[in-house]
PDB file of C-alpha atoms in Angstrom:
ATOM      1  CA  UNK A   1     -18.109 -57.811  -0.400  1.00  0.00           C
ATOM      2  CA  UNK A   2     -20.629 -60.792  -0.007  1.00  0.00           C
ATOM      3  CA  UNK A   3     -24.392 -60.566  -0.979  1.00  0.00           C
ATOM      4  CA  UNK A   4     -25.523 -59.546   2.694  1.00  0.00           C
ATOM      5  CA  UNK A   5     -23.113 -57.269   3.083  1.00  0.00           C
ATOM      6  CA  UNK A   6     -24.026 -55.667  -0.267  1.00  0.00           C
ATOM      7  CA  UNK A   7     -27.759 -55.928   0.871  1.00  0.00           C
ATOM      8  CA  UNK A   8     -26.661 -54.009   4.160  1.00  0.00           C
ATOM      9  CA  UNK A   9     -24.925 -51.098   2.402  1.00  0.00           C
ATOM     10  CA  UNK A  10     -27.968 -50.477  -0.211  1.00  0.00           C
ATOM     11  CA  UNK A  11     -30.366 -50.558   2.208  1.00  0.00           C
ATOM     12  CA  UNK A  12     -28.429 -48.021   4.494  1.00  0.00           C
ATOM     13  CA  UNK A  13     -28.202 -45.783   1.697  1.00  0.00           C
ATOM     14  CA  UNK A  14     -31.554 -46.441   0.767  1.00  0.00           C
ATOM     15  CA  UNK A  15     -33.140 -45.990   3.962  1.00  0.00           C
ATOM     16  CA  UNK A  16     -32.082 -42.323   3.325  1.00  0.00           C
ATOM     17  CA  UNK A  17     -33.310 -42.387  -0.047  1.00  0.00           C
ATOM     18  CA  UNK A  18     -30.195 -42.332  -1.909  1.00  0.00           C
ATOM     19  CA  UNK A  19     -28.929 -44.410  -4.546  1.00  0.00           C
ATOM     20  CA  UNK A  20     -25.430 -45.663  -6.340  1.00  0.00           C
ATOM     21  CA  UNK A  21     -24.151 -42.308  -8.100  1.00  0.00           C
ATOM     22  CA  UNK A  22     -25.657 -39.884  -5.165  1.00  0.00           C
ATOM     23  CA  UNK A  23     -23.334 -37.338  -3.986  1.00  0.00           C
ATOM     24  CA  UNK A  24     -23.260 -36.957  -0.295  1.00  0.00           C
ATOM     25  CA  UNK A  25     -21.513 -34.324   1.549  1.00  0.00           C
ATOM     26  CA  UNK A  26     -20.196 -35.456   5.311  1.00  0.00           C
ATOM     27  CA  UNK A  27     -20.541 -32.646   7.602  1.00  0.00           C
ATOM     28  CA  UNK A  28     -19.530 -32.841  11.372  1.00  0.00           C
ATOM     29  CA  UNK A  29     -17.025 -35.806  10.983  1.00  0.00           C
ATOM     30  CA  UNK A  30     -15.132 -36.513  14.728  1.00  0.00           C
ATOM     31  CA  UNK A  31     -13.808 -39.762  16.175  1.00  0.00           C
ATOM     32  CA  UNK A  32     -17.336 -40.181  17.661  1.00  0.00           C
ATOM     33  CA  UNK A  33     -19.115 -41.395  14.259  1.00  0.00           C
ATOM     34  CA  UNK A  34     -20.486 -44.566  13.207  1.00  0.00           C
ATOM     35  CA  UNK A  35     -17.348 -45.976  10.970  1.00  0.00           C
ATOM     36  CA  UNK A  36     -20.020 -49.304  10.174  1.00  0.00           C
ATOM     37  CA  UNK A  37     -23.091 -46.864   8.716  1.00  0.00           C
ATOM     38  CA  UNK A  38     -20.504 -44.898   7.107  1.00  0.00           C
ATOM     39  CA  UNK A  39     -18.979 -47.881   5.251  1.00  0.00           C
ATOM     40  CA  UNK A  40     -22.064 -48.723   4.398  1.00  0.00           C
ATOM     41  CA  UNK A  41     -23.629 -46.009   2.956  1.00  0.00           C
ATOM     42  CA  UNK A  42     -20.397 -45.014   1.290  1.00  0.00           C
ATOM     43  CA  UNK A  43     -20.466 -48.744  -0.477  1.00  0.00           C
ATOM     44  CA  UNK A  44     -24.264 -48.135  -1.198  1.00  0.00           C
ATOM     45  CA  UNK A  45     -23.522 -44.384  -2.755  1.00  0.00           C
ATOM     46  CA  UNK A  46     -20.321 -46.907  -4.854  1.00  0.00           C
ATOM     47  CA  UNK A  47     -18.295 -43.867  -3.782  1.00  0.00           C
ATOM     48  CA  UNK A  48     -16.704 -41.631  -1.178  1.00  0.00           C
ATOM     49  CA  UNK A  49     -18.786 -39.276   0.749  1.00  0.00           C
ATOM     50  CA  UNK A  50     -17.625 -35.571   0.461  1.00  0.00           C
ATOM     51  CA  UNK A  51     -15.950 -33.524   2.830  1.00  0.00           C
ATOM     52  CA  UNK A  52     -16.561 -30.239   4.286  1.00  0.00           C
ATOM     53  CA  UNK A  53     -14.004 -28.693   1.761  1.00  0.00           C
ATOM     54  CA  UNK A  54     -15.822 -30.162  -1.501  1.00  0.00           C
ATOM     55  CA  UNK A  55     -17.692 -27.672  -3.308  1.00  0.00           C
ATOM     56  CA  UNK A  56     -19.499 -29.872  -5.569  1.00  0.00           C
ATOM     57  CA  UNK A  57     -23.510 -29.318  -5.918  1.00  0.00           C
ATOM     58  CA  UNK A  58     -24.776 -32.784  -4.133  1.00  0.00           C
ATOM     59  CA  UNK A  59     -27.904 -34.763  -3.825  1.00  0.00           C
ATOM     60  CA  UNK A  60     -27.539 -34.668   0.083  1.00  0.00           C
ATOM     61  CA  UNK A  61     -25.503 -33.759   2.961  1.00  0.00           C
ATOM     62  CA  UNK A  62     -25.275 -36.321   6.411  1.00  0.00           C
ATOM     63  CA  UNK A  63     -24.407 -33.565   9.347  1.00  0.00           C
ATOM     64  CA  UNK A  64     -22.870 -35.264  12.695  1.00  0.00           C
ATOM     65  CA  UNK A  65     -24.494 -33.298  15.589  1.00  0.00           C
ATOM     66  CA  UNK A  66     -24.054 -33.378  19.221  1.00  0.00           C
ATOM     67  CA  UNK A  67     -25.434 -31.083  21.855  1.00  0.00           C
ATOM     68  CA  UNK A  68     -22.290 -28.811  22.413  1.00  0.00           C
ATOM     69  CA  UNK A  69     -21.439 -28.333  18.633  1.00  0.00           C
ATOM     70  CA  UNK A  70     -22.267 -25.008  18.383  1.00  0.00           C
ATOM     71  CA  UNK A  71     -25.086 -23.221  16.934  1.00  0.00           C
ATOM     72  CA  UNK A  72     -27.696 -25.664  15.294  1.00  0.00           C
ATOM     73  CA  UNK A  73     -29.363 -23.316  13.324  1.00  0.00           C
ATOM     74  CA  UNK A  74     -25.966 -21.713  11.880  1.00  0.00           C
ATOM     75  CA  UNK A  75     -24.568 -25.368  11.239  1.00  0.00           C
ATOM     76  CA  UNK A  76     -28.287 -26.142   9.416  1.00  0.00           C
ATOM     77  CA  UNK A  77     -27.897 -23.107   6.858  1.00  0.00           C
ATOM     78  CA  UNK A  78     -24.180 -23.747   6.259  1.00  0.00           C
ATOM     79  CA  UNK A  79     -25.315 -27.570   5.150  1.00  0.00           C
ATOM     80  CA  UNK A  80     -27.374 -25.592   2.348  1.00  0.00           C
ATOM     81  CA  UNK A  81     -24.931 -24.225   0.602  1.00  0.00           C
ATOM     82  CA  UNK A  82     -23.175 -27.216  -1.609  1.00  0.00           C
ATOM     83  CA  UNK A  83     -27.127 -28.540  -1.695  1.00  0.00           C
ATOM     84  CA  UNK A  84     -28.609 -29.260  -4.925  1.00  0.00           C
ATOM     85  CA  UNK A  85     -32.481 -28.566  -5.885  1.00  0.00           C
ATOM     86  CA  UNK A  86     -34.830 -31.005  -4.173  1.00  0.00           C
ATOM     87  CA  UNK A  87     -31.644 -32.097  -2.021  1.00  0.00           C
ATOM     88  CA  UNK A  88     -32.135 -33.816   1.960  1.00  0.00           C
ATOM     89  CA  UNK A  89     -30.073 -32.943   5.023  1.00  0.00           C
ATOM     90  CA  UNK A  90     -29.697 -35.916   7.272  1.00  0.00           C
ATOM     91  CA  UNK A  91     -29.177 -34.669  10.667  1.00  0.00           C
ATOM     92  CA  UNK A  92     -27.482 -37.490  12.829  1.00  0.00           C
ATOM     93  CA  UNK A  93     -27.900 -36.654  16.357  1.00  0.00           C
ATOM     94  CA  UNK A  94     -26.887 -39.076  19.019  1.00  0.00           C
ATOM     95  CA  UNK A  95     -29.782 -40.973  20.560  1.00  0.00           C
ATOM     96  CA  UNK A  96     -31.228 -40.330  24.355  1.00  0.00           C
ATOM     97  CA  UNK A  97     -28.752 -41.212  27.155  1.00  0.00           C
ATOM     98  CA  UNK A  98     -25.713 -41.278  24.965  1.00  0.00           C
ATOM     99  CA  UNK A  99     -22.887 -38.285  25.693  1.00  0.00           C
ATOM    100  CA  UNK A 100     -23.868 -35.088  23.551  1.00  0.00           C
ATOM    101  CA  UNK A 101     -27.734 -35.965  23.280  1.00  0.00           C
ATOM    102  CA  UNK A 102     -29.756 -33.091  21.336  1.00  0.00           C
ATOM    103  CA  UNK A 103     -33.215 -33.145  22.505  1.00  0.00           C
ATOM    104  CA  UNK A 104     -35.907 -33.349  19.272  1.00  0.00           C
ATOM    105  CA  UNK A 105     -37.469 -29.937  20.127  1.00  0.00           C
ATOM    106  CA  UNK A 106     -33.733 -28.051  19.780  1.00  0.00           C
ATOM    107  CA  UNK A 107     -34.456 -29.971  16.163  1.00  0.00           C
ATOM    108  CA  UNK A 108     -38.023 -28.824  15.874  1.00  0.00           C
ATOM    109  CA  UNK A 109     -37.039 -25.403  16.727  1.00  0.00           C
ATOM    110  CA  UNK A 110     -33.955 -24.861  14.882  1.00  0.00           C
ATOM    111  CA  UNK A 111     -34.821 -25.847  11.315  1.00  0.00           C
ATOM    112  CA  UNK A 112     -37.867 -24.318  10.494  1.00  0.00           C
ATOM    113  CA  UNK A 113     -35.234 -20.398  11.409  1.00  0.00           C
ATOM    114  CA  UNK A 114     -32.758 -22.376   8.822  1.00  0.00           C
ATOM    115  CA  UNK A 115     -35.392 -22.763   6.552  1.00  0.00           C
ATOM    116  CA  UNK A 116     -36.124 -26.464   6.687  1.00  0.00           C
ATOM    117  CA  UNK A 117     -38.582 -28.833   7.949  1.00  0.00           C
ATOM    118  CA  UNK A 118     -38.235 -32.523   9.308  1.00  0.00           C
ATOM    119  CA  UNK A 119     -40.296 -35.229   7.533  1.00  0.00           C
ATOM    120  CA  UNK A 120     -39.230 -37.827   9.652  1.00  0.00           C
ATOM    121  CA  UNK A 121     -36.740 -39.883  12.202  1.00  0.00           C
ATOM    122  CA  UNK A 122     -34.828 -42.906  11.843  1.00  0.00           C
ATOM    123  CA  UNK A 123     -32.561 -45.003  13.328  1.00  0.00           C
ATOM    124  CA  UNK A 124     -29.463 -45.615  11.535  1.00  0.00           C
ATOM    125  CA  UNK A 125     -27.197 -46.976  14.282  1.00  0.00           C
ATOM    126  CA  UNK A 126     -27.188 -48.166  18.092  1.00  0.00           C
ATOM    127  CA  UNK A 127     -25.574 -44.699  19.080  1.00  0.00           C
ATOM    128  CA  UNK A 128     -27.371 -42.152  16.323  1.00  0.00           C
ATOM    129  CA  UNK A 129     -30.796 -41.237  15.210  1.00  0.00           C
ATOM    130  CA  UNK A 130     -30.990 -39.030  11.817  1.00  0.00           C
ATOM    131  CA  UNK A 131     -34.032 -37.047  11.198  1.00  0.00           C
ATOM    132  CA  UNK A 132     -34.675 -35.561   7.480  1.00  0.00           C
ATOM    133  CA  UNK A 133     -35.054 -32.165   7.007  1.00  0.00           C
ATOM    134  CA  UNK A 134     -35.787 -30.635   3.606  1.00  0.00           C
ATOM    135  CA  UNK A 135     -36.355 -27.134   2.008  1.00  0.00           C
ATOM    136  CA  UNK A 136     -39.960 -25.607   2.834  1.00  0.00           C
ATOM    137  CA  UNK A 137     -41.952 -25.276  -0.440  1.00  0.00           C
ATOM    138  CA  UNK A 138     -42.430 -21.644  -1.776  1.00  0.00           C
ATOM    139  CA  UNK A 139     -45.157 -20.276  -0.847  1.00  0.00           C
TER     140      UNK A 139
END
């Protein structure tokens, strides 16, 4: 790997706040993905993501969502359950005017019933736009 492309992957994976030794759970894998942020998060974590079938605790989970998946709010609590205290979903949606576009209010309105709220947006690809959502605080 040269220097830029090392400078690529930790910046990917920190852009999402994780580091080398992170575990990350990959939720919502399909043919449609981005293999090049993949690769380069995956080189910035220094290992694999996990799969749908892992059942380690993990720092955060990256969940592939299109419009058409399913139930959002289901899929949102089902990310929680291999997440670790103080651990980030990453909900990668694709971005407007690309096939299975999820509209940022189905977001807004969806994770607050699965117990999360988003903190922000960002774009991670030229086909995907992740938004962070994270456990609301006790009250």
């Amino acid at each position: 790997m040269s220097e830029a492309e090392a400078a690529t992957a930790v910046n990917v994976a920190g852009k999402l706040g994780f580091k080398a030794g992170d575990l990350v759970q990959e939720l919502g894998y399909d043919e449609d993905v981005d293999f090049d942020f993949r690769d380069h998060l995956e080189a910035g974590l220094e290992s694999d993501l996990l799969t749908e079938d892992d059942q380690e605790v993990v720092d955060g989970v990256i969940m592939w969502w299109r419009g058409g998946d399913g139930d959002l709010v289901d899929a949102l609590v089902d990310s929680l359950t291999s997440l670790g205290p103080g651990g980030v979903v990453w909900l990668l949606t694709p971005k407007h005017g690309r096939d299975g576009y999820v509209p940022p209010a189905d977001v807004q309105e969806a994770a607050p019933t699965a117990g999360l709220h988003s903190t922000s947006t960002a774009g991670v690809s030229r086909e995907w736009l992740a938004t962070r959502l994270v456990s609301r605080r006790k009250q």
